[in-house]
Structure formats: C-alpha cells, structure tokens
Amino acid sequence: MSQTLSAGSGIDHGLHGDEARALAQGRHENPFAVLGPHRTGDGSAVVRVFRPGAERAEVIDRKGQVLADLERGEVDGLFSGVVAEGFDDHLFRFWHGDSSWEEEDTYRFGPILGDLDTYLMREGRHYRLYEKLGAHPTEMDGVKGVAFAVWAPDARRVSVVGNFNAWDGRRHIMRKRVDAGVFEIFVPGLGRGEVYKYELIGGHGEVLPLKADPVGFRQELAPSTASVVDGLVEHEWKDDAFRSKWSDWQSADKPVSIYEVHLGSWKRGDYNSFLDYDALARELVAYVKEMGFTHVEFLPVSEHPFYGSWGYQPIGLYAPTARYGDPAGFARLVDAFHQADIGVLLDWVPGHFPTDIHGLGRFDGTALYEHADPRRGFHKDWNTLIYDYGRTEVKNYLVSNGLYWLDRFHIDGLRVDAVASMLYLDYSRSHGEWEPNIYGGRENLEAMAFLKETNEQVGGQFPNATTHAEESTSFPNVSRPTYAGGLGFHFKWNMGWMHDTLHFMQEDPINRKYHMHHMTFGMVYAYSENFVLPLSHDEVVYGKGSILGKMPGDWWQKFANLRAYYGFMWTHPGKKLLFMGGEFGQSAEWNHDQSLDWHLLDHAEHRGVQRLVRDLNTLYRGLPALHENDCDPHGFEWVDTSNVEQSVLAYLRKDREGRPALVVCNFTPNVHHGYRVGVPHGGFWEEVMNTDAEIYGGSNVGNMGGREAEEVHCNGRPFSLSLSLPPLSTVVFAPRREAGEAAEPALDAALLDEQDLVKA
C-alpha cells in the first residue's frame, strides 16, 4: 500500500531535521506517514526506509532487479529515493561492508483492523477480540509474516521487538489506530516460534519496561517472560461425538462429579519433572475415567510467572502455561478427555493480576487495565492489581478471554475464582479504605455488570457450557438467570456446607451430638442456589493438612470417618468436587512442588478409599434419586434428625418420578443393630452402598444385601426397616424394582476387583 504525495518528480525525497532525528531516536509517532512508498504526482513513488546498521540500500523487485539506489539521509540508517515503477511489491537490499541481505518493506502493508473491528472495540462488543489482537501468522499481499496488534491508547509510540530486530524499538514502530487506541503492524518474514515483546513510550515521553502481549497465545517458559508467536491454536478436534450430547451437561438434574487437578503436581516424571500435556492425556485421562468422575477441573492454566501461585496470579490470560508444553498440546489434552466422555472445566481468574513489570500493570504508562484508584484497583491481601470493570475495553478484554477458552480449546465450563472479592468494594478493607458505589452501597456495580455480561455471552454463544462461581458469602441469586435479577452463573460453590461439615467431622465422635446442626444446617438454604459441594485445594494447604488428617481417632477410625464423610457428601443434594489426592486418602498436605503420594496405594486402607470414591461416583451417576433433583427441594426429605445422642442422620433422596433412596449415617464408632428407620412404602430395600464394607477397609457390618420393609410405623411413615448400622458409616438403600423393570445400577461387592483400579 502506498500513500500519495502532492508534489511532482522533483520532490525532495529526504527527511530532515526533527523528523529524521525522531526516527533515529525511535520517537517518531507516525512512521507510516514517512516510511514505505508514497506516490508522487507523476506516477512514481518516494520510498524511504530506516535500517540502522546498513551502509547502503537498494530497492529491488521480486526477481532481484534493482529499481533504485537509495540515498543516505542525515541520520544513520535512513535511506530514500524515487522509484518509477514496481514500488507496490518491492524489497530492499542492504549492504554492510561486503555483506548484503534482503528484507521486505514493513511500511508498504496496509491496516490490520477493519472498520467493524474498531467500531466493536469502542462499543466493547468485540467478543472475538483474540482474532485481531495478539500475534497472528498470516499472509498479506502474498507475503507471509505476522500481524501484531495491541491496545495501548495513551502510549505515544509502540514497537514490537524481538530477536528478529535485535530488540531495537526503532525498527518496527507500529501504526496507531486512534479510533480504537490500538497499535498494529505486519512484519513480513516472521512465523511461529518468534519471541517478542512490546516497547512503549508513555504519554510523557518515558520509555516503559518491555511488556508481554496481553493477548499473547503463548509465552516463554518461566522465568523468561517474553511472548511467543503461535497464533490461534490449530488442532483437528475429534470430540464431535462428545459435543453432540453436550446439551445434557448444563442441566442441573444431571450427575456432576468433578475431579479438581493441579497439572504440575498430580504426578511427576523422572527427577521430579513435570508431565507434559501429552503424558497427562495418557495417564490423567485414564485415571479420571476409571475413577468415574464426570468432569475434571484444572486449576488455572493461563500463564503465570510464579509457579507457587498455582496459576491464580496470571499474566498471560490467553496463553496455556508453557510448563507442560505448547497450546496445541493443551488442546490435545482437552480432546482426550472429551473422547473419554469427560467434561473439562477451567479455573478462570478475572479478579486480579500481579504487578510484574512485564505484565498489564501501567501498561501504556497509565492505569489502563487496573482501576486508577487504589481503593478499587489494588488487593492488599494478594498484592495484586484489580481490573477496571467499568472501562469498556477492559470488560471486553475479559469477556472475550472467557469465550476464547470455550471457543478455541473446547472448554466445557469456567469456574470463576474469588467472586466475592469482585462483588464487594469493601472486600478485606477497613473503614475509610473503600468508596461506596453511586447508591451508597458496598456492591461493585461494574464487576456485577461484567459477570452478568460474561454469563450472558457464554449462554448465548456456547449454550451448553456452564459457569461456576467460587463465591464465599451469601450474595443473593448468584446462580439465578440475569433476566431474573441474578448474576447468571449455573452453579455456586457451597463454602458454608464445606466449612460446617468439616467442623463437624473434626470433632471427636463423643462430642458430635453437640454439633449435629453443622450437618443439617446446609439443608436450610440448599436450594437458594444451584450448589456444588467442594472439598477443594483450599482445604489442604497453608497448614490445614489433608482431608484424612482432619479426621479424629486412631488410624482405623480416621479412614472410617473419611469414608462416612464421603458417603454423606455423595448422597447430599448438590454436585460434587474433590481435589486430587482426596480420593485415596492422601495423608500429607498438598505440596505443589512434588507428586501426590501415589505410593500410599500400596496400603489396603488407601486402596479402600480409592475404590469407595470410584463406587460412589458409579452409584451417583447410576441412581437417579441421587442426582436428578440435586437442585430441587422435591428431591430431599429428612427422615430422622432427632437422634443426636447416637449421632445418626437419615434422609431420603428422590428422582423426578419420586422414586426414593434412603441414606442413613452413623457418625459414632458404635454399632446399632435393630435400628428402625421409616420408609415411604413396603417391599425389599437393597443395600446399594455401605462405606463400612470390607472391600473399602471397613468392619463389614451390614444388612445382608438389604431389608424387607415392615408395616411398622416409624418416623411418621407407615413402613420401616430394621437395620444394622455399621460404625462410622454411611449406608444407602434403594427399593428393588419389580420384575420386568430395568434394574438400578446397584453396586455389587464384586463390581471390580481391587487390582482393576488404575494405580497412577
């Protein structure tokens, strides 16, 4: 592309004075106005180039024929001349001593953004922002190269720098699109794998620290911090069969059992090395499938400079971390899960970002991504910056990022971290350290609008994906639709249930009769939201020990308590989430610098817990009463909460047709024979789960496969079962089907031999 000059062939084609010096100093704010080809009135063109280090320059055509010798300008590296023809598709040949080389003319190529792009960016509705911003290998005018674009509205000048230009910010100064505040440039000859950053000059003329690309799709392996040209991930997806039934996954009446994983420490390789995405696709997928989880949830995979943040302090929001491979490898991992019929959820962190100088902080010399007021733009707890949710372009950047993972990597849902910190202006702030909203309240109205927009866009563009909120307060209607006044999430983590029940389980059984309300209180509000019951990574770090370590009693009782607790959790209303290691009773606190303690599976008690979790997942998926009404009050009914002396709870779960399952929990080490529990009808009730079974490491007290209901009134019901309640146990019963009806997938003690379990 060439621009037109008004003068004729006698034009003075050189640059002089301030403009020439501005180029030499890298401070020219509009290089496209002076470099490249510029048509003259007689059909020729003035061609200028700035190439520091060159001693001589020629304009040549594609065949290497010289079109013009260029004259040296008044500053080193500046050349210019008049070219009669061929200037729309030319190259330069440079000389230094006896050496010569050829380069394309970067400044002859046209804009990258179209008018619609800039309009949508101004509106904050460019939900495919990642298709334009960032670094994209592409072809322009038949020439291969990379198109770079970055938002930096208050910068005077932005250059892309890397090994390709000796990190010289004078070489590739970008075009500013003032209509969108975006700087753009097409650099010919570059391709995937090129390392780059942006060099910016702020509004006061200050040279800023080199910045990684906010929409970079790949970054160098930490501790290096540059972005890497990779473009949008290219992968031939093989998950059509999985996605064809995707519509079933969003429904609250489907079984959702989530295995929460930190990819860097689930399992390590030789010499404590990371497993890469492909190794995880082989080993982790097989394990999650064998364990019966419906979903896996990754702790944040967006690139983060500090490994010890577990991904919760991301800088490269668009880049899967290089610690485990490249973006294509991450796509293969997701695809492998889908081919195994396992959904993939991603922990997403739009709540804050770290202050590392190569990141988003003061990106163009101003508080661009972060809120300028530290009362709203800085987290004291984490020493991180908070996004300015009220700024149109920032909100667009974040919403587009959430959609990016669903679009390009086929992620099935986003779990949004630290939602409470976003919702409240006074979050972790004392009096005088926060400013009320326009109505005088403490709610962050801009953050609320951002979350609603994200959920609406996810619902509109990916209607079968889900969003999950980690929201630790009683903020109302988190998982209610935005049209009904909610935030629009599909599910909310039930932090209250987690804290209450763990508090109860940590009590010595002799004292539990004083704390039974901790196990029952969750049902008071169980249907105020669509809940996930989380035993997450947060409960096994920072001195909290493991879930097993929280259990009281001797070694046998610790495992019995854990098994009883898991039985209670898997039969309680709400979807399930368990952090890795919890499924086999990891005894030590989670350490992100090493593998889980897989050697514990050499011990029968740990294998028993592992098998129990697998069988609980099988039961939960197969028995509709345990999942169909997880979020509907018609699916639950207390049978007995009054026996606090013996710490026994009994309740019914019911499916959509009202068919029940009976759950009885005994939270003491005492065995109770002849314990009568009311049921709604007669017939034979099969014992489909007993956490005290010998195959799980229990004492094998049970009910001989089930009990016939007797017409004995109990607990306000016309029939009842006379049961043997094992010590520290959860027992589940389901009515036997009539002849001809499909059998419930009740668990048989011989469902799988122990050796059939995958030992990771």
PDB file of N, CA, C and O in Angstrom, residues 124-125 127-128 250 348 395 399 402-403 406 414 416 448-467 478 480-490:
ATOM      1  N   GLY A 124     -17.211  -2.112  22.996  1.00  0.00           N
ATOM      2  CA  GLY A 124     -16.993  -3.158  23.989  1.00  0.00           C
ATOM      3  C   GLY A 124     -17.715  -4.440  23.657  1.00  0.00           C
ATOM      4  O   GLY A 124     -18.020  -5.239  24.551  1.00  0.00           O
ATOM      5  N   ARG A 125     -17.954  -4.687  22.377  1.00  0.00           N
ATOM      6  CA  ARG A 125     -18.705  -5.866  21.961  1.00  0.00           C
ATOM      7  C   ARG A 125     -17.934  -6.712  20.943  1.00  0.00           C
ATOM      8  O   ARG A 125     -18.519  -7.460  20.178  1.00  0.00           O
ATOM      9  N   TYR A 127     -16.386  -9.645  20.773  1.00  0.00           N
ATOM     10  CA  TYR A 127     -16.238 -10.846  21.590  1.00  0.00           C
ATOM     11  C   TYR A 127     -15.296 -11.874  20.973  1.00  0.00           C
ATOM     12  O   TYR A 127     -15.059 -12.920  21.572  1.00  0.00           O
ATOM     13  N   ARG A 128     -14.791 -11.593  19.792  1.00  0.00           N
ATOM     14  CA  ARG A 128     -13.725 -12.395  19.198  1.00  0.00           C
ATOM     15  C   ARG A 128     -12.463 -11.537  19.095  1.00  0.00           C
ATOM     16  O   ARG A 128     -11.760 -11.539  18.099  1.00  0.00           O
ATOM     17  N   GLN A 250     -25.425 -29.218  30.849  1.00  0.00           N
ATOM     18  CA  GLN A 250     -25.739 -27.981  31.560  1.00  0.00           C
ATOM     19  C   GLN A 250     -26.864 -28.182  32.565  1.00  0.00           C
ATOM     20  O   GLN A 250     -26.931 -27.488  33.568  1.00  0.00           O
ATOM     21  N   TRP A 348     -10.800 -19.938  36.157  1.00  0.00           N
ATOM     22  CA  TRP A 348     -10.578 -18.681  35.423  1.00  0.00           C
ATOM     23  C   TRP A 348     -10.452 -17.550  36.425  1.00  0.00           C
ATOM     24  O   TRP A 348     -11.232 -17.464  37.369  1.00  0.00           O
ATOM     25  N   LYS A 395     -13.448  -4.565  30.142  1.00  0.00           N
ATOM     26  CA  LYS A 395     -14.517  -5.563  30.249  1.00  0.00           C
ATOM     27  C   LYS A 395     -14.559  -6.424  28.996  1.00  0.00           C
ATOM     28  O   LYS A 395     -14.708  -7.653  29.079  1.00  0.00           O
ATOM     29  N   VAL A 399     -14.217 -10.511  28.978  1.00  0.00           N
ATOM     30  CA  VAL A 399     -15.305 -11.348  28.463  1.00  0.00           C
ATOM     31  C   VAL A 399     -14.796 -12.163  27.278  1.00  0.00           C
ATOM     32  O   VAL A 399     -15.040 -13.376  27.179  1.00  0.00           O
ATOM     33  N   GLY A 402     -12.742 -15.178  28.424  1.00  0.00           N
ATOM     34  CA  GLY A 402     -13.536 -16.328  28.847  1.00  0.00           C
ATOM     35  C   GLY A 402     -14.078 -17.103  27.661  1.00  0.00           C
ATOM     36  O   GLY A 402     -14.040 -18.342  27.625  1.00  0.00           O
ATOM     37  N   LEU A 403     -14.573 -16.398  26.646  1.00  0.00           N
ATOM     38  CA  LEU A 403     -15.111 -17.048  25.456  1.00  0.00           C
ATOM     39  C   LEU A 403     -14.021 -17.747  24.653  1.00  0.00           C
ATOM     40  O   LEU A 403     -14.262 -18.779  24.016  1.00  0.00           O
ATOM     41  N   LEU A 406     -13.510 -21.340  25.661  1.00  0.00           N
ATOM     42  CA  LEU A 406     -14.620 -22.177  25.221  1.00  0.00           C
ATOM     43  C   LEU A 406     -14.566 -22.402  23.712  1.00  0.00           C
ATOM     44  O   LEU A 406     -14.872 -23.495  23.222  1.00  0.00           O
ATOM     45  N   LEU A 414     -16.417 -22.657  32.893  1.00  0.00           N
ATOM     46  CA  LEU A 414     -15.471 -21.810  33.609  1.00  0.00           C
ATOM     47  C   LEU A 414     -15.861 -21.745  35.074  1.00  0.00           C
ATOM     48  O   LEU A 414     -17.023 -21.501  35.406  1.00  0.00           O
ATOM     49  N   VAL A 416     -15.171 -19.452  38.073  1.00  0.00           N
ATOM     50  CA  VAL A 416     -14.648 -18.106  38.277  1.00  0.00           C
ATOM     51  C   VAL A 416     -14.150 -17.978  39.714  1.00  0.00           C
ATOM     52  O   VAL A 416     -14.907 -18.155  40.673  1.00  0.00           O
ATOM     53  N   MET A 448     -20.310  -6.510  38.917  1.00  0.00           N
ATOM     54  CA  MET A 448     -21.547  -7.265  38.731  1.00  0.00           C
ATOM     55  C   MET A 448     -21.962  -7.249  37.263  1.00  0.00           C
ATOM     56  O   MET A 448     -22.348  -8.284  36.703  1.00  0.00           O
ATOM     57  N   ALA A 449     -21.872  -6.084  36.631  1.00  0.00           N
ATOM     58  CA  ALA A 449     -22.242  -5.982  35.220  1.00  0.00           C
ATOM     59  C   ALA A 449     -21.327  -6.835  34.353  1.00  0.00           C
ATOM     60  O   ALA A 449     -21.775  -7.484  33.396  1.00  0.00           O
ATOM     61  N   PHE A 450     -20.040  -6.857  34.690  1.00  0.00           N
ATOM     62  CA  PHE A 450     -19.095  -7.692  33.949  1.00  0.00           C
ATOM     63  C   PHE A 450     -19.445  -9.173  34.072  1.00  0.00           C
ATOM     64  O   PHE A 450     -19.464  -9.909  33.081  1.00  0.00           O
ATOM     65  N   LEU A 451     -19.710  -9.635  35.289  1.00  0.00           N
ATOM     66  CA  LEU A 451     -20.031 -11.041  35.487  1.00  0.00           C
ATOM     67  C   LEU A 451     -21.318 -11.417  34.755  1.00  0.00           C
ATOM     68  O   LEU A 451     -21.417 -12.492  34.140  1.00  0.00           O
ATOM     69  N   LYS A 452     -22.302 -10.533  34.821  1.00  0.00           N
ATOM     70  CA  LYS A 452     -23.555 -10.807  34.116  1.00  0.00           C
ATOM     71  C   LYS A 452     -23.320 -10.892  32.605  1.00  0.00           C
ATOM     72  O   LYS A 452     -23.839 -11.797  31.934  1.00  0.00           O
ATOM     73  N   GLU A 453     -22.536  -9.967  32.084  1.00  0.00           N
ATOM     74  CA  GLU A 453     -22.282  -9.977  30.645  1.00  0.00           C
ATOM     75  C   GLU A 453     -21.528 -11.242  30.245  1.00  0.00           C
ATOM     76  O   GLU A 453     -21.819 -11.848  29.205  1.00  0.00           O
ATOM     77  N   THR A 454     -20.559 -11.627  31.047  1.00  0.00           N
ATOM     78  CA  THR A 454     -19.821 -12.857  30.746  1.00  0.00           C
ATOM     79  C   THR A 454     -20.765 -14.047  30.693  1.00  0.00           C
ATOM     80  O   THR A 454     -20.739 -14.847  29.740  1.00  0.00           O
ATOM     81  N   ASN A 455     -21.600 -14.183  31.707  1.00  0.00           N
ATOM     82  CA  ASN A 455     -22.516 -15.322  31.743  1.00  0.00           C
ATOM     83  C   ASN A 455     -23.536 -15.278  30.613  1.00  0.00           C
ATOM     84  O   ASN A 455     -23.905 -16.322  30.051  1.00  0.00           O
ATOM     85  N   GLU A 456     -23.987 -14.088  30.263  1.00  0.00           N
ATOM     86  CA  GLU A 456     -24.925 -13.964  29.146  1.00  0.00           C
ATOM     87  C   GLU A 456     -24.267 -14.351  27.829  1.00  0.00           C
ATOM     88  O   GLU A 456     -24.878 -15.028  26.994  1.00  0.00           O
ATOM     89  N   GLN A 457     -23.031 -13.923  27.630  1.00  0.00           N
ATOM     90  CA  GLN A 457     -22.338 -14.252  26.387  1.00  0.00           C
ATOM     91  C   GLN A 457     -22.004 -15.734  26.314  1.00  0.00           C
ATOM     92  O   GLN A 457     -22.087 -16.347  25.244  1.00  0.00           O
ATOM     93  N   VAL A 458     -21.601 -16.308  27.437  1.00  0.00           N
ATOM     94  CA  VAL A 458     -21.377 -17.754  27.449  1.00  0.00           C
ATOM     95  C   VAL A 458     -22.667 -18.477  27.084  1.00  0.00           C
ATOM     96  O   VAL A 458     -22.683 -19.387  26.241  1.00  0.00           O
ATOM     97  N   GLY A 459     -23.764 -18.071  27.708  1.00  0.00           N
ATOM     98  CA  GLY A 459     -25.042 -18.707  27.425  1.00  0.00           C
ATOM     99  C   GLY A 459     -25.501 -18.515  25.997  1.00  0.00           C
ATOM    100  O   GLY A 459     -26.096 -19.406  25.392  1.00  0.00           O
ATOM    101  N   GLY A 460     -25.228 -17.323  25.442  1.00  0.00           N
ATOM    102  CA  GLY A 460     -25.668 -17.039  24.084  1.00  0.00           C
ATOM    103  C   GLY A 460     -24.816 -17.708  23.023  1.00  0.00           C
ATOM    104  O   GLY A 460     -25.328 -18.182  22.003  1.00  0.00           O
ATOM    105  N   GLN A 461     -23.509 -17.751  23.237  1.00  0.00           N
ATOM    106  CA  GLN A 461     -22.608 -18.281  22.218  1.00  0.00           C
ATOM    107  C   GLN A 461     -22.268 -19.753  22.423  1.00  0.00           C
ATOM    108  O   GLN A 461     -21.964 -20.463  21.461  1.00  0.00           O
ATOM    109  N   PHE A 462     -22.302 -20.194  23.672  1.00  0.00           N
ATOM    110  CA  PHE A 462     -21.989 -21.595  23.980  1.00  0.00           C
ATOM    111  C   PHE A 462     -23.050 -22.114  24.954  1.00  0.00           C
ATOM    112  O   PHE A 462     -22.786 -22.304  26.138  1.00  0.00           O
ATOM    113  N   PRO A 463     -24.260 -22.295  24.453  1.00  0.00           N
ATOM    114  CA  PRO A 463     -25.402 -22.540  25.345  1.00  0.00           C
ATOM    115  C   PRO A 463     -25.295 -23.812  26.172  1.00  0.00           C
ATOM    116  O   PRO A 463     -26.062 -23.976  27.126  1.00  0.00           O
ATOM    117  N   ASN A 464     -24.364 -24.691  25.845  1.00  0.00           N
ATOM    118  CA  ASN A 464     -24.244 -25.920  26.617  1.00  0.00           C
ATOM    119  C   ASN A 464     -23.064 -25.895  27.577  1.00  0.00           C
ATOM    120  O   ASN A 464     -22.790 -26.888  28.253  1.00  0.00           O
ATOM    121  N   ALA A 465     -22.352 -24.779  27.639  1.00  0.00           N
ATOM    122  CA  ALA A 465     -21.275 -24.626  28.613  1.00  0.00           C
ATOM    123  C   ALA A 465     -21.864 -24.144  29.939  1.00  0.00           C
ATOM    124  O   ALA A 465     -22.977 -23.617  29.995  1.00  0.00           O
ATOM    125  N   THR A 466     -21.101 -24.320  31.003  1.00  0.00           N
ATOM    126  CA  THR A 466     -21.554 -23.888  32.326  1.00  0.00           C
ATOM    127  C   THR A 466     -20.539 -22.944  32.947  1.00  0.00           C
ATOM    128  O   THR A 466     -19.354 -22.954  32.603  1.00  0.00           O
ATOM    129  N   THR A 467     -21.006 -22.117  33.871  1.00  0.00           N
ATOM    130  CA  THR A 467     -20.126 -21.265  34.653  1.00  0.00           C
ATOM    131  C   THR A 467     -20.379 -21.524  36.133  1.00  0.00           C
ATOM    132  O   THR A 467     -21.520 -21.719  36.549  1.00  0.00           O
ATOM    133  N   VAL A 478     -26.737 -15.769  42.970  1.00  0.00           N
ATOM    134  CA  VAL A 478     -25.537 -15.944  42.156  1.00  0.00           C
ATOM    135  C   VAL A 478     -25.808 -16.874  40.987  1.00  0.00           C
ATOM    136  O   VAL A 478     -25.369 -16.620  39.855  1.00  0.00           O
ATOM    137  N   ARG A 480     -28.718 -17.628  39.609  1.00  0.00           N
ATOM    138  CA  ARG A 480     -30.023 -17.388  39.001  1.00  0.00           C
ATOM    139  C   ARG A 480     -29.826 -16.580  37.719  1.00  0.00           C
ATOM    140  O   ARG A 480     -28.878 -15.801  37.610  1.00  0.00           O
ATOM    141  N   PRO A 481     -30.727 -16.713  36.739  1.00  0.00           N
ATOM    142  CA  PRO A 481     -30.547 -16.020  35.457  1.00  0.00           C
ATOM    143  C   PRO A 481     -30.522 -14.502  35.626  1.00  0.00           C
ATOM    144  O   PRO A 481     -31.140 -13.948  36.542  1.00  0.00           O
ATOM    145  N   THR A 482     -29.823 -13.851  34.725  1.00  0.00           N
ATOM    146  CA  THR A 482     -29.747 -12.389  34.796  1.00  0.00           C
ATOM    147  C   THR A 482     -31.118 -11.758  34.562  1.00  0.00           C
ATOM    148  O   THR A 482     -31.419 -10.712  35.135  1.00  0.00           O
ATOM    149  N   TYR A 483     -31.943 -12.401  33.737  1.00  0.00           N
ATOM    150  CA  TYR A 483     -33.276 -11.824  33.497  1.00  0.00           C
ATOM    151  C   TYR A 483     -34.159 -11.897  34.734  1.00  0.00           C
ATOM    152  O   TYR A 483     -35.174 -11.207  34.826  1.00  0.00           O
ATOM    153  N   ALA A 484     -33.743 -12.728  35.702  1.00  0.00           N
ATOM    154  CA  ALA A 484     -34.492 -12.829  36.953  1.00  0.00           C
ATOM    155  C   ALA A 484     -33.785 -12.086  38.085  1.00  0.00           C
ATOM    156  O   ALA A 484     -34.117 -12.275  39.257  1.00  0.00           O
ATOM    157  N   GLY A 485     -32.811 -11.254  37.732  1.00  0.00           N
ATOM    158  CA  GLY A 485     -32.115 -10.464  38.733  1.00  0.00           C
ATOM    159  C   GLY A 485     -30.870 -11.116  39.303  1.00  0.00           C
ATOM    160  O   GLY A 485     -30.266 -10.584  40.241  1.00  0.00           O
ATOM    161  N   GLY A 486     -30.466 -12.263  38.755  1.00  0.00           N
ATOM    162  CA  GLY A 486     -29.287 -12.952  39.253  1.00  0.00           C
ATOM    163  C   GLY A 486     -28.026 -12.574  38.502  1.00  0.00           C
ATOM    164  O   GLY A 486     -28.037 -11.754  37.583  1.00  0.00           O
ATOM    165  N   LEU A 487     -26.925 -13.194  38.907  1.00  0.00           N
ATOM    166  CA  LEU A 487     -25.646 -12.963  38.229  1.00  0.00           C
ATOM    167  C   LEU A 487     -25.482 -13.849  37.005  1.00  0.00           C
ATOM    168  O   LEU A 487     -24.588 -13.611  36.191  1.00  0.00           O
ATOM    169  N   GLY A 488     -26.289 -14.897  36.903  1.00  0.00           N
ATOM    170  CA  GLY A 488     -26.281 -15.698  35.692  1.00  0.00           C
ATOM    171  C   GLY A 488     -25.386 -16.919  35.704  1.00  0.00           C
ATOM    172  O   GLY A 488     -25.261 -17.593  34.675  1.00  0.00           O
ATOM    173  N   PHE A 489     -24.742 -17.230  36.835  1.00  0.00           N
ATOM    174  CA  PHE A 489     -23.952 -18.456  36.902  1.00  0.00           C
ATOM    175  C   PHE A 489     -24.884 -19.672  36.903  1.00  0.00           C
ATOM    176  O   PHE A 489     -26.042 -19.587  37.322  1.00  0.00           O
ATOM    177  N   HIS A 490     -24.351 -20.803  36.480  1.00  0.00           N
ATOM    178  CA  HIS A 490     -25.133 -22.040  36.543  1.00  0.00           C
ATOM    179  C   HIS A 490     -25.024 -22.686  37.922  1.00  0.00           C
ATOM    180  O   HIS A 490     -25.991 -23.281  38.404  1.00  0.00           O
TER     181      HIS A 490
END
